[in-house]
PDB file of C-alpha atoms in Angstrom:
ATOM      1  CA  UNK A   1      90.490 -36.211-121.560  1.00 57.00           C
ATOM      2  CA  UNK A   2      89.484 -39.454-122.111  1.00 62.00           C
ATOM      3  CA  UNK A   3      85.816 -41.409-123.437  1.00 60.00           C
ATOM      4  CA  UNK A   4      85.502 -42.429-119.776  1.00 64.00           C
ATOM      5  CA  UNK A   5      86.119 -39.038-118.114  1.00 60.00           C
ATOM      6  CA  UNK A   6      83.727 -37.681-120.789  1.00 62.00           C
ATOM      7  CA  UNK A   7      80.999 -39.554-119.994  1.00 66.00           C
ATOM      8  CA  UNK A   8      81.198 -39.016-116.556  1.00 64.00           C
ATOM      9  CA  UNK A   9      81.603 -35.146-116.949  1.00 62.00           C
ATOM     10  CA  UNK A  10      78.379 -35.754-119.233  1.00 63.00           C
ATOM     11  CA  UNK A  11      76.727 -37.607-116.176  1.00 64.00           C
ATOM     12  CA  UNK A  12      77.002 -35.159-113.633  1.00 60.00           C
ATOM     13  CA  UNK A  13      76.190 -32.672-115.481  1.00 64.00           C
ATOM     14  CA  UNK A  14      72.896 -34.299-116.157  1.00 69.00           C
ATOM     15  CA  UNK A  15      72.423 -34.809-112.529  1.00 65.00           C
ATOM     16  CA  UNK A  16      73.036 -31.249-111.400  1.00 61.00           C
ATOM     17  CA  UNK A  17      70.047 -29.781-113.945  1.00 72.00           C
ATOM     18  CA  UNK A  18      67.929 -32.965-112.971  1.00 71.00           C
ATOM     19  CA  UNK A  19      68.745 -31.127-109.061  1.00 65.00           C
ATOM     20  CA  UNK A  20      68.682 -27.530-110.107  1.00 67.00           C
ATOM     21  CA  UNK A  21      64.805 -28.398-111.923  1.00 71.00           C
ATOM     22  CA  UNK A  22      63.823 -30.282-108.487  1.00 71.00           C
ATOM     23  CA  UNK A  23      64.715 -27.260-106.310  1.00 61.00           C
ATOM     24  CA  UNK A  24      63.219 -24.613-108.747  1.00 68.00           C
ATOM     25  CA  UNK A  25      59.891 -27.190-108.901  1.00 68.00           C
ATOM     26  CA  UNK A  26      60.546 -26.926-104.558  1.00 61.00           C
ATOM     27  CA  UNK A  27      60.257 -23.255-104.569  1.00 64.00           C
ATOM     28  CA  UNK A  28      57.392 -22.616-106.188  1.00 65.00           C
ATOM     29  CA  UNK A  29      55.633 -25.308-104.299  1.00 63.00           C
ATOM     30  CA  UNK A  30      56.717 -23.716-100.819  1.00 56.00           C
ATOM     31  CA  UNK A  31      55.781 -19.936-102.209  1.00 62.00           C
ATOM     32  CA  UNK A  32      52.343 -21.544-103.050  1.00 66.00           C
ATOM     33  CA  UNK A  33      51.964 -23.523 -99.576  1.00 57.00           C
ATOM     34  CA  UNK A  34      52.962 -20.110 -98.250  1.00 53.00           C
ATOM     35  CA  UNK A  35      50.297 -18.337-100.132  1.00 54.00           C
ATOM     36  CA  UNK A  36      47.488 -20.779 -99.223  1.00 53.00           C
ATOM     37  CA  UNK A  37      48.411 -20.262 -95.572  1.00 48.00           C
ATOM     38  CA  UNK A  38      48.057 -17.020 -95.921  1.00 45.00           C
ATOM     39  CA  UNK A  39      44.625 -17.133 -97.078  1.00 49.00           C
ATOM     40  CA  UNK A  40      43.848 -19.577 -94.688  1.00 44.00           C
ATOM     41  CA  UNK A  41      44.910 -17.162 -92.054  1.00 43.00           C
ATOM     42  CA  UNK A  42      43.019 -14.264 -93.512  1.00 41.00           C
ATOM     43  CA  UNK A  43      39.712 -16.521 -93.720  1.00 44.00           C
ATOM     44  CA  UNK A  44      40.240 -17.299 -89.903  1.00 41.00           C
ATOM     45  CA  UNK A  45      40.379 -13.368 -89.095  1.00 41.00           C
ATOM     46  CA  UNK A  46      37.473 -11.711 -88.814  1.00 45.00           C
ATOM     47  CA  UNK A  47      37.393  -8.343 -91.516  1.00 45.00           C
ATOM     48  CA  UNK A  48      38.684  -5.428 -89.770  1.00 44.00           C
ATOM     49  CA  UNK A  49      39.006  -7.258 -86.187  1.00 52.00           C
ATOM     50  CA  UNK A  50      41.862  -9.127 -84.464  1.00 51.00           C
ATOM     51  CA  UNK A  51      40.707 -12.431 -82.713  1.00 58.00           C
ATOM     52  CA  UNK A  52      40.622 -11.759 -78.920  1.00 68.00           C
ATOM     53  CA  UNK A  53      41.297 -14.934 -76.522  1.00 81.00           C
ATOM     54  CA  UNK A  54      38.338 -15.913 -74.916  1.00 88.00           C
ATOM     55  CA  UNK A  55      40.292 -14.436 -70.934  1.00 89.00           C
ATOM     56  CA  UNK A  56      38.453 -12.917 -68.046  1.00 92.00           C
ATOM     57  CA  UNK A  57      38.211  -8.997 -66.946  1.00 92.00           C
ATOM     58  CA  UNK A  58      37.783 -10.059 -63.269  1.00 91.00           C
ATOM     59  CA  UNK A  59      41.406 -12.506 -63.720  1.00 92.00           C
ATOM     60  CA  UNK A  60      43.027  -9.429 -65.743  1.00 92.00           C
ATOM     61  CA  UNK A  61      46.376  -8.842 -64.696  1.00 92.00           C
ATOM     62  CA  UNK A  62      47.793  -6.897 -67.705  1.00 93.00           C
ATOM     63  CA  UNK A  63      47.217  -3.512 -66.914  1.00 92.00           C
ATOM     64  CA  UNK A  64      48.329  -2.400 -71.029  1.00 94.00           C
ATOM     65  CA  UNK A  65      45.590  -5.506 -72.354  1.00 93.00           C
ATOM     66  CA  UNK A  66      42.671  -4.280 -69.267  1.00 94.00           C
ATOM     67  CA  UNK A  67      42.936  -0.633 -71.097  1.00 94.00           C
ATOM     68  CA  UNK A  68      43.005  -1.829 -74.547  1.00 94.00           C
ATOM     69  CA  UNK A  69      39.944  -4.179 -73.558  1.00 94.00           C
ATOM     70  CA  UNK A  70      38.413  -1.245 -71.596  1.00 95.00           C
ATOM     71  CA  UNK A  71      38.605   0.975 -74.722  1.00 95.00           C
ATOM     72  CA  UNK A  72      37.022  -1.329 -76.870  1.00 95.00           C
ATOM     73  CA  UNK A  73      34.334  -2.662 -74.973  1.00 96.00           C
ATOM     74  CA  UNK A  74      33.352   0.708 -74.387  1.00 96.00           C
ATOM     75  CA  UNK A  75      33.552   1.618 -78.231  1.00 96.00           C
ATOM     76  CA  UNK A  76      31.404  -1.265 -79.029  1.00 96.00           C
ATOM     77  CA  UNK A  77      28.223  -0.224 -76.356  1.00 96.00           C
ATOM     78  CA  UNK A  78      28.282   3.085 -77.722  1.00 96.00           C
ATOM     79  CA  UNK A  79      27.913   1.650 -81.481  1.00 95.00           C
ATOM     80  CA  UNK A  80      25.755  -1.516 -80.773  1.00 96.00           C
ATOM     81  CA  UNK A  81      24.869  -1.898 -77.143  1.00 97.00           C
ATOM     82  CA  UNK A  82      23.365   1.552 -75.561  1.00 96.00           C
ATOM     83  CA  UNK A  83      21.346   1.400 -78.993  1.00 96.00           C
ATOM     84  CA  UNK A  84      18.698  -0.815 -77.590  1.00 96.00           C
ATOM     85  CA  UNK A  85      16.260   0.929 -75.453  1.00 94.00           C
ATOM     86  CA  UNK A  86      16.176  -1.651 -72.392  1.00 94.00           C
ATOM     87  CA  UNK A  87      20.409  -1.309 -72.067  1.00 94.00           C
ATOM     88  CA  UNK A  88      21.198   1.266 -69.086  1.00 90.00           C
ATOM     89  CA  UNK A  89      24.223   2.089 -67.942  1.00 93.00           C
ATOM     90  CA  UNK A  90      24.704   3.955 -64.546  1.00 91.00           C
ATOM     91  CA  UNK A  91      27.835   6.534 -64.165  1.00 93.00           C
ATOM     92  CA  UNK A  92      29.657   4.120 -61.858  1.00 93.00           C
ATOM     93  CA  UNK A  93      29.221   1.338 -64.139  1.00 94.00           C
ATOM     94  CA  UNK A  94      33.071   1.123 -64.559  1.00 94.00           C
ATOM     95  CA  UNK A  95      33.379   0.359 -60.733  1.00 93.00           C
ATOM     96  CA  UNK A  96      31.074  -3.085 -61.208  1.00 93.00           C
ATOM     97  CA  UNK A  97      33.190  -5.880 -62.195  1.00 94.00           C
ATOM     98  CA  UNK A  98      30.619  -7.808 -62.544  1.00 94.00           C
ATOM     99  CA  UNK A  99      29.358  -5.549 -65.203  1.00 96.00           C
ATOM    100  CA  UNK A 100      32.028  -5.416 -67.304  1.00 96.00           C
ATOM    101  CA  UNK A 101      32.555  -9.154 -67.335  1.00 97.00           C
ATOM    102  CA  UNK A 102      28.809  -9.425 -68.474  1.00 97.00           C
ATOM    103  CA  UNK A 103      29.326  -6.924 -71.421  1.00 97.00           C
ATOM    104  CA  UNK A 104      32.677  -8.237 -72.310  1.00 96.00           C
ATOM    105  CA  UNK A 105      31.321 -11.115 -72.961  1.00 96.00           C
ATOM    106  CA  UNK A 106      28.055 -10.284 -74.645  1.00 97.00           C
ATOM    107  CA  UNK A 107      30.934  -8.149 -76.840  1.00 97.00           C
ATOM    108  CA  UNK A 108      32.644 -11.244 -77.523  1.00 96.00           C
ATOM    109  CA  UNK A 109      29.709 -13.054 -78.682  1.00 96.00           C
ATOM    110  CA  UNK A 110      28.426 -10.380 -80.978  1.00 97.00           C
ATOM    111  CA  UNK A 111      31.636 -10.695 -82.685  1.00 95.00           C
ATOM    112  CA  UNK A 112      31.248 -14.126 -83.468  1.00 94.00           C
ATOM    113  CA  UNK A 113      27.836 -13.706 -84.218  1.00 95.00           C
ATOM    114  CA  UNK A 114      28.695 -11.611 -86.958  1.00 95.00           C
ATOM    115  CA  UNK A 115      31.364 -12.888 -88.350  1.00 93.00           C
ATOM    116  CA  UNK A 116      32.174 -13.263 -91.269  1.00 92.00           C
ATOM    117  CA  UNK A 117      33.179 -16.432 -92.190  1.00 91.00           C
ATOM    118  CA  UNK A 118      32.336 -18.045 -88.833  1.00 90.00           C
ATOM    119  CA  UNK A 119      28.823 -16.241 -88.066  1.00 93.00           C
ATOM    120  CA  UNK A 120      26.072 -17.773 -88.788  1.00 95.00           C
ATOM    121  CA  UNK A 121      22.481 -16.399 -88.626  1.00 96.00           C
ATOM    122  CA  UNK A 122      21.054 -19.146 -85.645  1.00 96.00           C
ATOM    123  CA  UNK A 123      24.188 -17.256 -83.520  1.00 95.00           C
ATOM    124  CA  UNK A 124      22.768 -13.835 -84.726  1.00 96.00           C
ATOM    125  CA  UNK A 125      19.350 -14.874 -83.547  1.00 97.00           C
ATOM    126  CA  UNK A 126      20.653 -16.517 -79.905  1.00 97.00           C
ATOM    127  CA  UNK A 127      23.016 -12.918 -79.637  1.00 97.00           C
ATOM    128  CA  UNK A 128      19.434 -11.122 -80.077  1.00 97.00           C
ATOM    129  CA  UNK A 129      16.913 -13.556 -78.213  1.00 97.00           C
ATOM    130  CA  UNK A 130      18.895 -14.690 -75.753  1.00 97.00           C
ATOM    131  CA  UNK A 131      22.165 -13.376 -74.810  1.00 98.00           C
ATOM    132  CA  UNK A 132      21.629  -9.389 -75.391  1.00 98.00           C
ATOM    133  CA  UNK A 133      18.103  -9.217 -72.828  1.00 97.00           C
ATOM    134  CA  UNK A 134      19.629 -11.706 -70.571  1.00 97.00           C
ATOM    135  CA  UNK A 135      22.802  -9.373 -69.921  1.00 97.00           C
ATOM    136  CA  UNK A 136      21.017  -6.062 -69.916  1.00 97.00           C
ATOM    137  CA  UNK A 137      18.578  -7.675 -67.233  1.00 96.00           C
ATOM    138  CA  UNK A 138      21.134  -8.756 -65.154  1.00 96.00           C
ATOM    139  CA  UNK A 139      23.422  -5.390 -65.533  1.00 96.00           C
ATOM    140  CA  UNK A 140      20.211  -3.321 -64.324  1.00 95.00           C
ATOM    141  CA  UNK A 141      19.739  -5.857 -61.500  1.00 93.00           C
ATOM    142  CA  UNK A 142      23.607  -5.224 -60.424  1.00 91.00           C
ATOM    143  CA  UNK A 143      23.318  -1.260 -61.285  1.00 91.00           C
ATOM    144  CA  UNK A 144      19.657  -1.144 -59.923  1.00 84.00           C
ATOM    145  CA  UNK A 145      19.737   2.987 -58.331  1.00 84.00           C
ATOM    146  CA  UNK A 146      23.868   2.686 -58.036  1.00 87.00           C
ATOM    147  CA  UNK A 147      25.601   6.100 -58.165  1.00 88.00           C
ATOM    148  CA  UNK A 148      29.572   7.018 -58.167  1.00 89.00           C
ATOM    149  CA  UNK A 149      29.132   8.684 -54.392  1.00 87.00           C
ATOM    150  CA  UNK A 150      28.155   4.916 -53.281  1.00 86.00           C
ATOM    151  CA  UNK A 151      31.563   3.721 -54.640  1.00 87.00           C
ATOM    152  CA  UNK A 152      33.788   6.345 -51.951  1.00 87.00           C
ATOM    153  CA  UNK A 153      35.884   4.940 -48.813  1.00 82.00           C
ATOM    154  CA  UNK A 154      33.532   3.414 -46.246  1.00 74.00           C
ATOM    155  CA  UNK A 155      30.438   3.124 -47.972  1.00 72.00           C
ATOM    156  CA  UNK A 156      28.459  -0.149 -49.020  1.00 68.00           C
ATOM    157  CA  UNK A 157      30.024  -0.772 -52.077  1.00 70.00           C
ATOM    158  CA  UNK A 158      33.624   0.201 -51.440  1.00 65.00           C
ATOM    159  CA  UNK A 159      34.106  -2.948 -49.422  1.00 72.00           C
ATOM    160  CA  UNK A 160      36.636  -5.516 -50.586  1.00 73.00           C
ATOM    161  CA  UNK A 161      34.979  -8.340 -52.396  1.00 73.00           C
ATOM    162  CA  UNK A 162      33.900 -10.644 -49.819  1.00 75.00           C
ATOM    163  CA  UNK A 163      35.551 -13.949 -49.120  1.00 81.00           C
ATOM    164  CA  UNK A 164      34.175 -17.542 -49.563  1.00 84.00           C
ATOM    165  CA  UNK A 165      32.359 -18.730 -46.478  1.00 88.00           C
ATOM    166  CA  UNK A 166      33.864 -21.298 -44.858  1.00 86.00           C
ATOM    167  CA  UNK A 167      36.827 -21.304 -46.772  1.00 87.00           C
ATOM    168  CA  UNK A 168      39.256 -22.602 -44.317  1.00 88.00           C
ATOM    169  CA  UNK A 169      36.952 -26.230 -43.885  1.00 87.00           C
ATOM    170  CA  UNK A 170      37.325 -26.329 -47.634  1.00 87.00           C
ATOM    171  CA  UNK A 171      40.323 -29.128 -46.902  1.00 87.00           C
ATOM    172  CA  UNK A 172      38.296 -31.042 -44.972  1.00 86.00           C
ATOM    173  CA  UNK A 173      35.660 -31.061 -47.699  1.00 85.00           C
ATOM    174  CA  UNK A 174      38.051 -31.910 -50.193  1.00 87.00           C
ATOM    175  CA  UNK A 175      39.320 -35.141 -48.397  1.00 88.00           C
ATOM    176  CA  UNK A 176      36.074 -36.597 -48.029  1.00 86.00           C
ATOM    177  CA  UNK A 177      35.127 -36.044 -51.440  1.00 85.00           C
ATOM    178  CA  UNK A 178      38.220 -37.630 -53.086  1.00 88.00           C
ATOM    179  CA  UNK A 179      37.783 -40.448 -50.863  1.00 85.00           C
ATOM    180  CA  UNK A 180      34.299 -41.127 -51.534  1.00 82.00           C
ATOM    181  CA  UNK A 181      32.416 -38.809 -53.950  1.00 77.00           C
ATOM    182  CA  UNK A 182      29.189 -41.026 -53.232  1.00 80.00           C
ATOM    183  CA  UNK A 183      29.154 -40.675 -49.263  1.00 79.00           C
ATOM    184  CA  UNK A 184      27.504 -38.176 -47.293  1.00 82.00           C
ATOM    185  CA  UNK A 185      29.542 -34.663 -46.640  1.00 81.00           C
ATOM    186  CA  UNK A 186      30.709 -34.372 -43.337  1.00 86.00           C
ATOM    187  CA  UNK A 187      28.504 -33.589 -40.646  1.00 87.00           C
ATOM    188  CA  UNK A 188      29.122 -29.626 -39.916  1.00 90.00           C
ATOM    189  CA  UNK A 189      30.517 -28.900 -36.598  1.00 89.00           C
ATOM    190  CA  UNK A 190      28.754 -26.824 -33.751  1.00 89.00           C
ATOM    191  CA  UNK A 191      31.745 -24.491 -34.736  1.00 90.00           C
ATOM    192  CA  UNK A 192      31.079 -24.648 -38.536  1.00 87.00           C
ATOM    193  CA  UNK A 193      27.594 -23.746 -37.417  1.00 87.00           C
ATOM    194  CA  UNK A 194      28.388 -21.097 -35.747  1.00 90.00           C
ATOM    195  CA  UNK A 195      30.405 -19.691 -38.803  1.00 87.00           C
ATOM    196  CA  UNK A 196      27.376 -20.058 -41.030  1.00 88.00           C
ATOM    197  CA  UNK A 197      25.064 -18.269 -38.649  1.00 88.00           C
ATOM    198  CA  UNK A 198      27.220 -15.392 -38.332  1.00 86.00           C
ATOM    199  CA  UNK A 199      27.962 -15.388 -42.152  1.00 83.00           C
ATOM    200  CA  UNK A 200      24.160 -15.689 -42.804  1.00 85.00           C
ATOM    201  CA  UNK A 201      23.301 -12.505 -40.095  1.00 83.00           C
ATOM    202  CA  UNK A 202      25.950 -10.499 -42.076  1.00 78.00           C
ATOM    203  CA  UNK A 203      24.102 -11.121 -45.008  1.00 72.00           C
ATOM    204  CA  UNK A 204      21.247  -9.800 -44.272  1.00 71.00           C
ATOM    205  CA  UNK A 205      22.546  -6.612 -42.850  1.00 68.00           C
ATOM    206  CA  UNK A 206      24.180  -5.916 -46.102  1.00 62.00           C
ATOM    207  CA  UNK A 207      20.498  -6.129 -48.131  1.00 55.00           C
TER     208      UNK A 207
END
């Protein structure tokens, strides 16, 4: 083998452990990246809970997710909730939708109240001041002297939920409104009139 070839064995040789130290240097910079991450991640998660999307029980549509929701929220009024002398829940309560958004929600924000790396204690005093009497007042106010019988085929509050008034001038509505959101609605109809009366006569039988 010649000087020449030497050298140039020599040289490549140099290059590949110059390479083989730059991809062992690469490594352990992507296992510490992937460590950091990690923590990062575990900072983000609240200690012994899974973050929940902030969804809707009255758009569920996952029956498995509604029953895992169900379960907890009913977990957490049993250990937090029921524990304050004003909260009252009436046997039917799992027949008001209404109700169940309002403590899903007031679930929700307890857990970000408290938690721990996001909590803070102004949210903590909001949860308690504001947000915990506000939803207990309005869940007695839906409840009021409900019972499970009341919930049975053909009484009050076995109807279907009720649909919008009016809902079939909403295009009309919609028209004027992208056209011109500073001029005047459109005059209601003697028909649309009509409508509202009877809507507004069914009301009042139902209360």
């Amino acid at each position: 083998m010649s000087a020449s070839e030497d050298e140039q064995l020599g040289a490549v040789a140099k290059a590949v452990e110059r390479n083989s130290r730059r991809v062992s240097a690469l490594d352990a910079l992507v296992r510490q990246l992937a460590g950091d991450l990690a923590e990062v991640a575990a900072a983000l998660t609240p200690a012994g809970e899974a973050p929940t999307a902030v969804r809707s029980w009255m758009l569920a549509q996952d029956p498995e997710q509604a029953v895992t929701d169900l379960a907890d929220l009913i977990a957490w009024t049993r250990r937090v909730y029921l524990r304050y002398p004003d909260a009252v829940l009436s046997a039917c309560w799992l027949w008001h939708p209404d109700v169940i958004e309002e403590l899903w929600w007031l679930r929700r924000a307890h857990a970000e109240a408290f938690d721990p790396q996001a909590g803070t204690w102004p949210r903590v005093g909001d949860w308690h001041e504001r947000q915990r009497p506000g939803v207990a007042k309005r869940v007695r106010a839906a409840i009021g002297t409900c019972e499970l019988s009341l919930h049975r085929t053909g009484t009050a509050h076995a109807r279907p939920a009720a649909p919008a008034p009016l809902a079939e001038h909403a295009e009309l509505i919609a028209i004027a409104w992208t056209k011109d959101a500073l001029a005047p609605r459109p005059e209601p109809t003697d028909e649309q009139l009509h409508e509202a009366d009877i809507h507004t006569r069914q009301q009042h039988r139902r209360t």
